[in-house]
Amino acid sequence: MNSETKILLVEDEATLAIIIRDTLRSQGFQVVTADNGEQGLQMFFREQPDVVVADVMMPNMDGLEMVRRIRNKDITTPILFLTALSETEDVVRGFEAGANDYLRKPFGMLELIVRIKALVGRAFLQAEPTREEEPTQYVIGDYQLDTLKEHLVYAADDTKTELIPLSHRESEILRRLCRSKGEVVNNRDILLELWGDDSYFNTRSLHVFITKLRRKLSRDSRVRIINVRGIGYKLIC
């Protein structure tokens, strides 16, 4: 797998970039590098990597903006953020921009390699055809979720509608709740599918996203996302 896996590394700290690049190449990965967000964005579309590993804080264009622009065109390529930021809200912003995983600095190279391999493996599984097509639109009371365009359409009556944009992660969480409407969706299942692990820190991050979704769905009092303590969440409408 490694010899066929191309990684785009976007890191402005030259010494760290060299260490990561050389370590990944020694493990058989192909690695191309960029030292800022603008260059990383250009190289992403030119090189078409299998995985992106990117710093958050960079000159010219930060990692968050780079990933947002990538996600406007590509929603499938796995992206891992390297970040010195540790607050929950900072990590949530990374996921909202479209990242699939994050690794806090300082980190061990073995952990980075394991995370990359996990992202590649999940991307491969997601690319496999499914037996039946999943719906791309769901009715949630006075709302309609469009999972392809990643937005909610709110229509309290037939004369006026409103578009409510969702982040990629908000859309994916809500899709899973819609898919099992009226049933409890296990926290761990959501975390493993979208975050890659069910750590305490990621559980807090999931709770932040649920809170944001509740606000966006608050105009219809029939719609509720219920927290079933210790188990998961349930969508009622």
PDB file of C-alpha atoms in Angstrom:
ATOM      1  CA  MET A   1       0.000   0.000   0.000  1.00  0.00           C
ATOM      2  CA  ASN A   2       2.729   2.480   0.994  1.00  0.00           C
ATOM      3  CA  SER A   3       4.516   2.532  -2.360  1.00  0.00           C
ATOM      4  CA  GLU A   4       1.269   3.601  -4.004  1.00  0.00           C
ATOM      5  CA  THR A   5       0.357   6.186  -1.382  1.00  0.00           C
ATOM      6  CA  LYS A   6       1.259   9.790  -2.148  1.00  0.00           C
ATOM      7  CA  ILE A   7       1.283  12.253   0.747  1.00  0.00           C
ATOM      8  CA  LEU A   8       1.184  16.016   0.438  1.00  0.00           C
ATOM      9  CA  LEU A   9       2.980  17.508   3.449  1.00  0.00           C
ATOM     10  CA  VAL A  10       2.280  21.201   4.060  1.00  0.00           C
ATOM     11  CA  GLU A  11       4.507  22.498   6.859  1.00  0.00           C
ATOM     12  CA  ASP A  12       6.265  25.859   7.175  1.00  0.00           C
ATOM     13  CA  GLU A  13       8.761  24.748   9.845  1.00  0.00           C
ATOM     14  CA  ALA A  14      11.607  23.610   7.601  1.00  0.00           C
ATOM     15  CA  THR A  15      13.401  21.306  10.036  1.00  0.00           C
ATOM     16  CA  LEU A  16      10.203  19.507  11.041  1.00  0.00           C
ATOM     17  CA  ALA A  17       9.146  19.195   7.395  1.00  0.00           C
ATOM     18  CA  ILE A  18      12.454  17.522   6.504  1.00  0.00           C
ATOM     19  CA  ILE A  19      12.190  15.076   9.421  1.00  0.00           C
ATOM     20  CA  ILE A  20       8.608  14.116   8.529  1.00  0.00           C
ATOM     21  CA  ARG A  21       9.365  13.857   4.812  1.00  0.00           C
ATOM     22  CA  ASP A  22      12.434  11.662   5.289  1.00  0.00           C
ATOM     23  CA  THR A  23      10.697   9.433   7.849  1.00  0.00           C
ATOM     24  CA  LEU A  24       7.681   8.853   5.618  1.00  0.00           C
ATOM     25  CA  ARG A  25       9.870   8.167   2.595  1.00  0.00           C
ATOM     26  CA  SER A  26      11.850   5.623   4.629  1.00  0.00           C
ATOM     27  CA  GLN A  27       8.524   3.849   5.203  1.00  0.00           C
ATOM     28  CA  GLY A  28       7.868   3.645   1.465  1.00  0.00           C
ATOM     29  CA  PHE A  29       5.468   6.580   1.070  1.00  0.00           C
ATOM     30  CA  GLN A  30       5.741   9.049  -1.791  1.00  0.00           C
ATOM     31  CA  VAL A  31       5.986  12.548  -0.304  1.00  0.00           C
ATOM     32  CA  VAL A  32       5.641  15.962  -1.926  1.00  0.00           C
ATOM     33  CA  THR A  33       6.013  19.087   0.202  1.00  0.00           C
ATOM     34  CA  ALA A  34       4.820  22.688   0.402  1.00  0.00           C
ATOM     35  CA  ASP A  35       5.781  25.318   2.950  1.00  0.00           C
ATOM     36  CA  ASN A  36       2.621  27.440   3.076  1.00  0.00           C
ATOM     37  CA  GLY A  37      -1.111  27.173   2.467  1.00  0.00           C
ATOM     38  CA  GLU A  38      -1.132  28.833  -0.940  1.00  0.00           C
ATOM     39  CA  GLN A  39       1.541  26.529  -2.294  1.00  0.00           C
ATOM     40  CA  GLY A  40      -0.158  23.566  -0.634  1.00  0.00           C
ATOM     41  CA  LEU A  41      -3.440  24.379  -2.361  1.00  0.00           C
ATOM     42  CA  GLN A  42      -1.776  24.570  -5.759  1.00  0.00           C
ATOM     43  CA  MET A  43       0.128  21.322  -5.215  1.00  0.00           C
ATOM     44  CA  PHE A  44      -2.982  19.501  -4.026  1.00  0.00           C
ATOM     45  CA  PHE A  45      -4.713  19.952  -7.366  1.00  0.00           C
ATOM     46  CA  ARG A  46      -1.531  19.382  -9.359  1.00  0.00           C
ATOM     47  CA  GLU A  47      -0.258  16.300  -7.500  1.00  0.00           C
ATOM     48  CA  GLN A  48      -3.622  14.737  -6.513  1.00  0.00           C
ATOM     49  CA  PRO A  49      -2.275  13.127  -3.309  1.00  0.00           C
ATOM     50  CA  ASP A  50      -3.922  10.259  -1.457  1.00  0.00           C
ATOM     51  CA  VAL A  51      -3.505  11.979   1.933  1.00  0.00           C
ATOM     52  CA  VAL A  52      -2.797  15.549   3.069  1.00  0.00           C
ATOM     53  CA  VAL A  53      -0.794  16.235   6.252  1.00  0.00           C
ATOM     54  CA  ALA A  54      -0.891  19.944   7.038  1.00  0.00           C
ATOM     55  CA  ASP A  55       0.071  22.381   9.760  1.00  0.00           C
ATOM     56  CA  VAL A  56      -2.657  24.765  10.930  1.00  0.00           C
ATOM     57  CA  MET A  57      -0.664  27.943  11.528  1.00  0.00           C
ATOM     58  CA  MET A  58       1.163  28.916   8.317  1.00  0.00           C
ATOM     59  CA  PRO A  59       2.054  32.116   6.426  1.00  0.00           C
ATOM     60  CA  ASN A  60       0.176  33.437   3.351  1.00  0.00           C
ATOM     61  CA  MET A  61      -2.783  31.097   3.916  1.00  0.00           C
ATOM     62  CA  ASP A  62      -3.348  29.072   7.067  1.00  0.00           C
ATOM     63  CA  GLY A  63      -4.211  25.398   7.051  1.00  0.00           C
ATOM     64  CA  LEU A  64      -7.874  25.977   7.875  1.00  0.00           C
ATOM     65  CA  GLU A  65      -8.454  28.165   4.823  1.00  0.00           C
ATOM     66  CA  MET A  66      -6.448  25.820   2.590  1.00  0.00           C
ATOM     67  CA  VAL A  67      -8.589  22.861   3.641  1.00  0.00           C
ATOM     68  CA  ARG A  68     -11.836  24.807   3.210  1.00  0.00           C
ATOM     69  CA  ARG A  69     -10.837  25.541  -0.388  1.00  0.00           C
ATOM     70  CA  ILE A  70      -9.841  21.929  -0.984  1.00  0.00           C
ATOM     71  CA  ARG A  71     -13.201  20.755   0.362  1.00  0.00           C
ATOM     72  CA  ASN A  72     -15.048  23.032  -2.062  1.00  0.00           C
ATOM     73  CA  LYS A  73     -13.775  20.728  -4.825  1.00  0.00           C
ATOM     74  CA  ASP A  74     -12.850  17.474  -3.067  1.00  0.00           C
ATOM     75  CA  ILE A  75     -14.657  15.957  -0.082  1.00  0.00           C
ATOM     76  CA  THR A  76     -13.015  12.534  -0.042  1.00  0.00           C
ATOM     77  CA  THR A  77      -9.220  12.915   0.220  1.00  0.00           C
ATOM     78  CA  PRO A  78      -8.221  12.307   3.874  1.00  0.00           C
ATOM     79  CA  ILE A  79      -6.665  15.305   5.647  1.00  0.00           C
ATOM     80  CA  LEU A  80      -4.734  15.244   8.920  1.00  0.00           C
ATOM     81  CA  PHE A  81      -3.908  18.461  10.769  1.00  0.00           C
ATOM     82  CA  LEU A  82      -0.726  18.942  12.767  1.00  0.00           C
ATOM     83  CA  THR A  83      -1.495  21.529  15.428  1.00  0.00           C
ATOM     84  CA  ALA A  84      -0.042  23.108  18.530  1.00  0.00           C
ATOM     85  CA  LEU A  85      -3.562  24.235  19.438  1.00  0.00           C
ATOM     86  CA  SER A  86      -5.193  22.224  22.193  1.00  0.00           C
ATOM     87  CA  GLU A  87      -8.499  23.912  23.003  1.00  0.00           C
ATOM     88  CA  THR A  88     -11.625  22.012  21.976  1.00  0.00           C
ATOM     89  CA  GLU A  89     -12.942  24.911  19.895  1.00  0.00           C
ATOM     90  CA  ASP A  90      -9.682  25.091  17.918  1.00  0.00           C
ATOM     91  CA  VAL A  91      -9.863  21.405  17.073  1.00  0.00           C
ATOM     92  CA  VAL A  92     -13.558  21.728  16.199  1.00  0.00           C
ATOM     93  CA  ARG A  93     -12.694  24.505  13.731  1.00  0.00           C
ATOM     94  CA  GLY A  94     -10.278  22.098  12.080  1.00  0.00           C
ATOM     95  CA  PHE A  95     -12.964  19.450  11.704  1.00  0.00           C
ATOM     96  CA  GLU A  96     -15.467  22.035  10.460  1.00  0.00           C
ATOM     97  CA  ALA A  97     -12.998  23.081   7.777  1.00  0.00           C
ATOM     98  CA  GLY A  98     -12.970  19.476   6.589  1.00  0.00           C
ATOM     99  CA  ALA A  99     -10.142  17.679   8.377  1.00  0.00           C
ATOM    100  CA  ASN A 100     -10.512  13.978   9.133  1.00  0.00           C
ATOM    101  CA  ASP A 101      -8.024  13.757  11.988  1.00  0.00           C
ATOM    102  CA  TYR A 102      -5.552  15.823  13.987  1.00  0.00           C
ATOM    103  CA  LEU A 103      -2.285  15.253  15.803  1.00  0.00           C
ATOM    104  CA  ARG A 104      -1.062  17.638  18.477  1.00  0.00           C
ATOM    105  CA  LYS A 105       2.560  18.790  18.502  1.00  0.00           C
ATOM    106  CA  PRO A 106       4.903  17.447  19.706  1.00  0.00           C
ATOM    107  CA  PHE A 107       4.120  13.974  18.387  1.00  0.00           C
ATOM    108  CA  GLY A 108       5.933  10.723  17.733  1.00  0.00           C
ATOM    109  CA  MET A 109       6.664   9.703  14.153  1.00  0.00           C
ATOM    110  CA  LEU A 110       5.269   6.222  14.769  1.00  0.00           C
ATOM    111  CA  GLU A 111       1.935   7.722  15.795  1.00  0.00           C
ATOM    112  CA  LEU A 112       1.888   9.876  12.656  1.00  0.00           C
ATOM    113  CA  ILE A 113       2.519   6.821  10.469  1.00  0.00           C
ATOM    114  CA  VAL A 114      -0.245   4.854  12.234  1.00  0.00           C
ATOM    115  CA  ARG A 115      -2.710   7.742  11.768  1.00  0.00           C
ATOM    116  CA  ILE A 116      -1.856   8.054   8.063  1.00  0.00           C
ATOM    117  CA  LYS A 117      -2.296   4.318   7.481  1.00  0.00           C
ATOM    118  CA  ALA A 118      -5.666   4.431   9.271  1.00  0.00           C
ATOM    119  CA  LEU A 119      -6.843   7.329   7.068  1.00  0.00           C
ATOM    120  CA  VAL A 120      -5.737   5.524   3.911  1.00  0.00           C
ATOM    121  CA  GLY A 121      -7.523   2.361   5.048  1.00  0.00           C
ATOM    122  CA  ARG A 122     -10.791   4.178   5.786  1.00  0.00           C
ATOM    123  CA  ALA A 123     -10.650   6.048   2.477  1.00  0.00           C
ATOM    124  CA  PHE A 124     -10.225   2.730   0.662  1.00  0.00           C
ATOM    125  CA  LEU A 125     -13.211   1.209   2.442  1.00  0.00           C
ATOM    126  CA  GLN A 126     -15.374   4.256   1.738  1.00  0.00           C
ATOM    127  CA  ALA A 127     -14.508   4.011  -1.947  1.00  0.00           C
ATOM    128  CA  GLU A 128     -15.894   0.459  -2.108  1.00  0.00           C
ATOM    129  CA  PRO A 129     -19.352   0.298  -3.758  1.00  0.00           C
ATOM    130  CA  THR A 130     -22.319  -0.266  -1.451  1.00  0.00           C
ATOM    131  CA  ARG A 131     -25.176  -2.652  -2.171  1.00  0.00           C
ATOM    132  CA  GLU A 132     -27.788   0.051  -2.196  1.00  0.00           C
ATOM    133  CA  GLU A 133     -27.565   3.783  -2.654  1.00  0.00           C
ATOM    134  CA  GLU A 134     -28.138   5.818   0.477  1.00  0.00           C
ATOM    135  CA  PRO A 135     -30.541   8.780   0.206  1.00  0.00           C
ATOM    136  CA  THR A 136     -28.934  12.187  -0.156  1.00  0.00           C
ATOM    137  CA  GLN A 137     -31.926  14.125   1.191  1.00  0.00           C
ATOM    138  CA  TYR A 138     -33.822  13.712   4.454  1.00  0.00           C
ATOM    139  CA  VAL A 139     -36.924  15.498   5.776  1.00  0.00           C
ATOM    140  CA  ILE A 140     -36.530  16.709   9.368  1.00  0.00           C
ATOM    141  CA  GLY A 141     -39.776  18.450  10.357  1.00  0.00           C
ATOM    142  CA  ASP A 142     -39.785  21.798   8.537  1.00  0.00           C
ATOM    143  CA  TYR A 143     -36.195  21.209   7.412  1.00  0.00           C
ATOM    144  CA  GLN A 144     -34.699  19.230   4.579  1.00  0.00           C
ATOM    145  CA  LEU A 145     -31.119  17.990   4.787  1.00  0.00           C
ATOM    146  CA  ASP A 146     -29.133  17.804   1.543  1.00  0.00           C
ATOM    147  CA  THR A 147     -26.025  15.707   2.262  1.00  0.00           C
ATOM    148  CA  LEU A 148     -24.428  16.390  -1.127  1.00  0.00           C
ATOM    149  CA  LYS A 149     -24.666  20.183  -0.914  1.00  0.00           C
ATOM    150  CA  GLU A 150     -24.214  20.021   2.871  1.00  0.00           C
ATOM    151  CA  HIS A 151     -26.968  22.401   3.864  1.00  0.00           C
ATOM    152  CA  LEU A 152     -30.400  22.520   5.464  1.00  0.00           C
ATOM    153  CA  VAL A 153     -33.384  24.052   3.704  1.00  0.00           C
ATOM    154  CA  TYR A 154     -35.857  25.539   6.180  1.00  0.00           C
ATOM    155  CA  ALA A 155     -39.418  26.005   4.936  1.00  0.00           C
ATOM    156  CA  ALA A 156     -41.985  26.975   7.550  1.00  0.00           C
ATOM    157  CA  ASP A 157     -44.502  27.584   4.742  1.00  0.00           C
ATOM    158  CA  ASP A 158     -44.647  27.318   0.957  1.00  0.00           C
ATOM    159  CA  THR A 159     -43.875  30.986   0.355  1.00  0.00           C
ATOM    160  CA  LYS A 160     -40.467  31.349   1.966  1.00  0.00           C
ATOM    161  CA  THR A 161     -37.440  29.103   2.341  1.00  0.00           C
ATOM    162  CA  GLU A 162     -34.061  29.664   3.929  1.00  0.00           C
ATOM    163  CA  LEU A 163     -30.734  27.990   3.257  1.00  0.00           C
ATOM    164  CA  ILE A 164     -28.672  27.055   6.322  1.00  0.00           C
ATOM    165  CA  PRO A 165     -25.113  25.960   5.489  1.00  0.00           C
ATOM    166  CA  LEU A 166     -23.543  23.060   7.370  1.00  0.00           C
ATOM    167  CA  SER A 167     -19.923  22.137   7.861  1.00  0.00           C
ATOM    168  CA  HIS A 168     -18.877  18.771   6.469  1.00  0.00           C
ATOM    169  CA  ARG A 169     -18.806  17.235   9.927  1.00  0.00           C
ATOM    170  CA  GLU A 170     -22.199  18.692  10.910  1.00  0.00           C
ATOM    171  CA  SER A 171     -23.692  17.229   7.745  1.00  0.00           C
ATOM    172  CA  GLU A 172     -22.159  13.801   8.387  1.00  0.00           C
ATOM    173  CA  ILE A 173     -23.343  13.693  12.012  1.00  0.00           C
ATOM    174  CA  LEU A 174     -26.869  14.750  11.070  1.00  0.00           C
ATOM    175  CA  ARG A 175     -26.956  12.218   8.220  1.00  0.00           C
ATOM    176  CA  ARG A 176     -26.228   9.428  10.680  1.00  0.00           C
ATOM    177  CA  LEU A 177     -28.969  10.644  13.017  1.00  0.00           C
ATOM    178  CA  CYS A 178     -31.451  10.885  10.124  1.00  0.00           C
ATOM    179  CA  ARG A 179     -30.531   7.405   8.936  1.00  0.00           C
ATOM    180  CA  SER A 180     -31.633   6.050  12.337  1.00  0.00           C
ATOM    181  CA  LYS A 181     -34.384   8.557  13.103  1.00  0.00           C
ATOM    182  CA  GLY A 182     -36.109   7.759  16.403  1.00  0.00           C
ATOM    183  CA  GLU A 183     -33.344   5.364  17.427  1.00  0.00           C
ATOM    184  CA  VAL A 184     -30.251   5.927  19.532  1.00  0.00           C
ATOM    185  CA  VAL A 185     -27.043   6.305  17.523  1.00  0.00           C
ATOM    186  CA  ASN A 186     -24.077   5.182  19.589  1.00  0.00           C
ATOM    187  CA  ASN A 187     -21.488   7.859  20.397  1.00  0.00           C
ATOM    188  CA  ARG A 188     -18.678   5.419  19.762  1.00  0.00           C
ATOM    189  CA  ASP A 189     -19.922   4.565  16.271  1.00  0.00           C
ATOM    190  CA  ILE A 190     -20.001   8.243  15.276  1.00  0.00           C
ATOM    191  CA  LEU A 191     -16.580   8.918  16.772  1.00  0.00           C
ATOM    192  CA  LEU A 192     -14.898   5.924  15.152  1.00  0.00           C
ATOM    193  CA  GLU A 193     -16.414   6.671  11.734  1.00  0.00           C
ATOM    194  CA  LEU A 194     -15.759  10.434  11.692  1.00  0.00           C
ATOM    195  CA  TRP A 195     -12.891  11.017  14.137  1.00  0.00           C
ATOM    196  CA  GLY A 196     -11.070   7.697  14.018  1.00  0.00           C
ATOM    197  CA  ASP A 197     -11.088   7.145  17.797  1.00  0.00           C
ATOM    198  CA  ASP A 198     -13.417   7.628  20.760  1.00  0.00           C
ATOM    199  CA  SER A 199     -11.101   9.532  23.098  1.00  0.00           C
ATOM    200  CA  TYR A 200     -12.464  11.877  25.754  1.00  0.00           C
ATOM    201  CA  PHE A 201     -11.240  14.897  23.809  1.00  0.00           C
ATOM    202  CA  ASN A 202     -13.069  13.802  20.645  1.00  0.00           C
ATOM    203  CA  THR A 203     -16.211  13.046  22.660  1.00  0.00           C
ATOM    204  CA  ARG A 204     -16.202  16.669  23.853  1.00  0.00           C
ATOM    205  CA  SER A 205     -15.729  17.794  20.260  1.00  0.00           C
ATOM    206  CA  LEU A 206     -18.758  15.727  19.159  1.00  0.00           C
ATOM    207  CA  HIS A 207     -20.840  17.371  21.892  1.00  0.00           C
ATOM    208  CA  VAL A 208     -19.899  20.815  20.538  1.00  0.00           C
ATOM    209  CA  PHE A 209     -21.115  19.807  17.069  1.00  0.00           C
ATOM    210  CA  ILE A 210     -24.390  18.440  18.490  1.00  0.00           C
ATOM    211  CA  THR A 211     -24.959  21.769  20.274  1.00  0.00           C
ATOM    212  CA  LYS A 212     -24.447  23.654  17.003  1.00  0.00           C
ATOM    213  CA  LEU A 213     -26.869  21.349  15.184  1.00  0.00           C
ATOM    214  CA  ARG A 214     -29.498  21.886  17.874  1.00  0.00           C
ATOM    215  CA  ARG A 215     -29.251  25.638  17.341  1.00  0.00           C
ATOM    216  CA  LYS A 216     -29.653  25.286  13.589  1.00  0.00           C
ATOM    217  CA  LEU A 217     -32.697  23.040  14.029  1.00  0.00           C
ATOM    218  CA  SER A 218     -34.294  25.108  16.785  1.00  0.00           C
ATOM    219  CA  ARG A 219     -36.916  26.857  14.628  1.00  0.00           C
ATOM    220  CA  ASP A 220     -39.078  23.741  14.566  1.00  0.00           C
ATOM    221  CA  SER A 221     -39.930  22.799  18.151  1.00  0.00           C
ATOM    222  CA  ARG A 222     -40.811  19.264  17.039  1.00  0.00           C
ATOM    223  CA  VAL A 223     -37.192  18.589  16.102  1.00  0.00           C
ATOM    224  CA  ARG A 224     -34.985  17.491  18.975  1.00  0.00           C
ATOM    225  CA  ILE A 225     -31.615  15.802  19.319  1.00  0.00           C
ATOM    226  CA  ILE A 226     -31.793  13.951  22.624  1.00  0.00           C
ATOM    227  CA  ASN A 227     -28.725  12.967  24.609  1.00  0.00           C
ATOM    228  CA  VAL A 228     -29.125   9.432  25.943  1.00  0.00           C
ATOM    229  CA  ARG A 229     -26.546   9.659  28.703  1.00  0.00           C
ATOM    230  CA  GLY A 230     -23.614   7.316  28.353  1.00  0.00           C
ATOM    231  CA  ILE A 231     -24.916   5.828  25.089  1.00  0.00           C
ATOM    232  CA  GLY A 232     -25.455   8.335  22.300  1.00  0.00           C
ATOM    233  CA  TYR A 233     -27.915  10.653  20.576  1.00  0.00           C
ATOM    234  CA  LYS A 234     -31.392  10.275  19.109  1.00  0.00           C
ATOM    235  CA  LEU A 235     -33.135  12.477  16.525  1.00  0.00           C
ATOM    236  CA  ILE A 236     -36.857  13.023  17.089  1.00  0.00           C
ATOM    237  CA  CYS A 237     -39.124  14.982  14.756  1.00  0.00           C
TER     238      CYS A 237
END
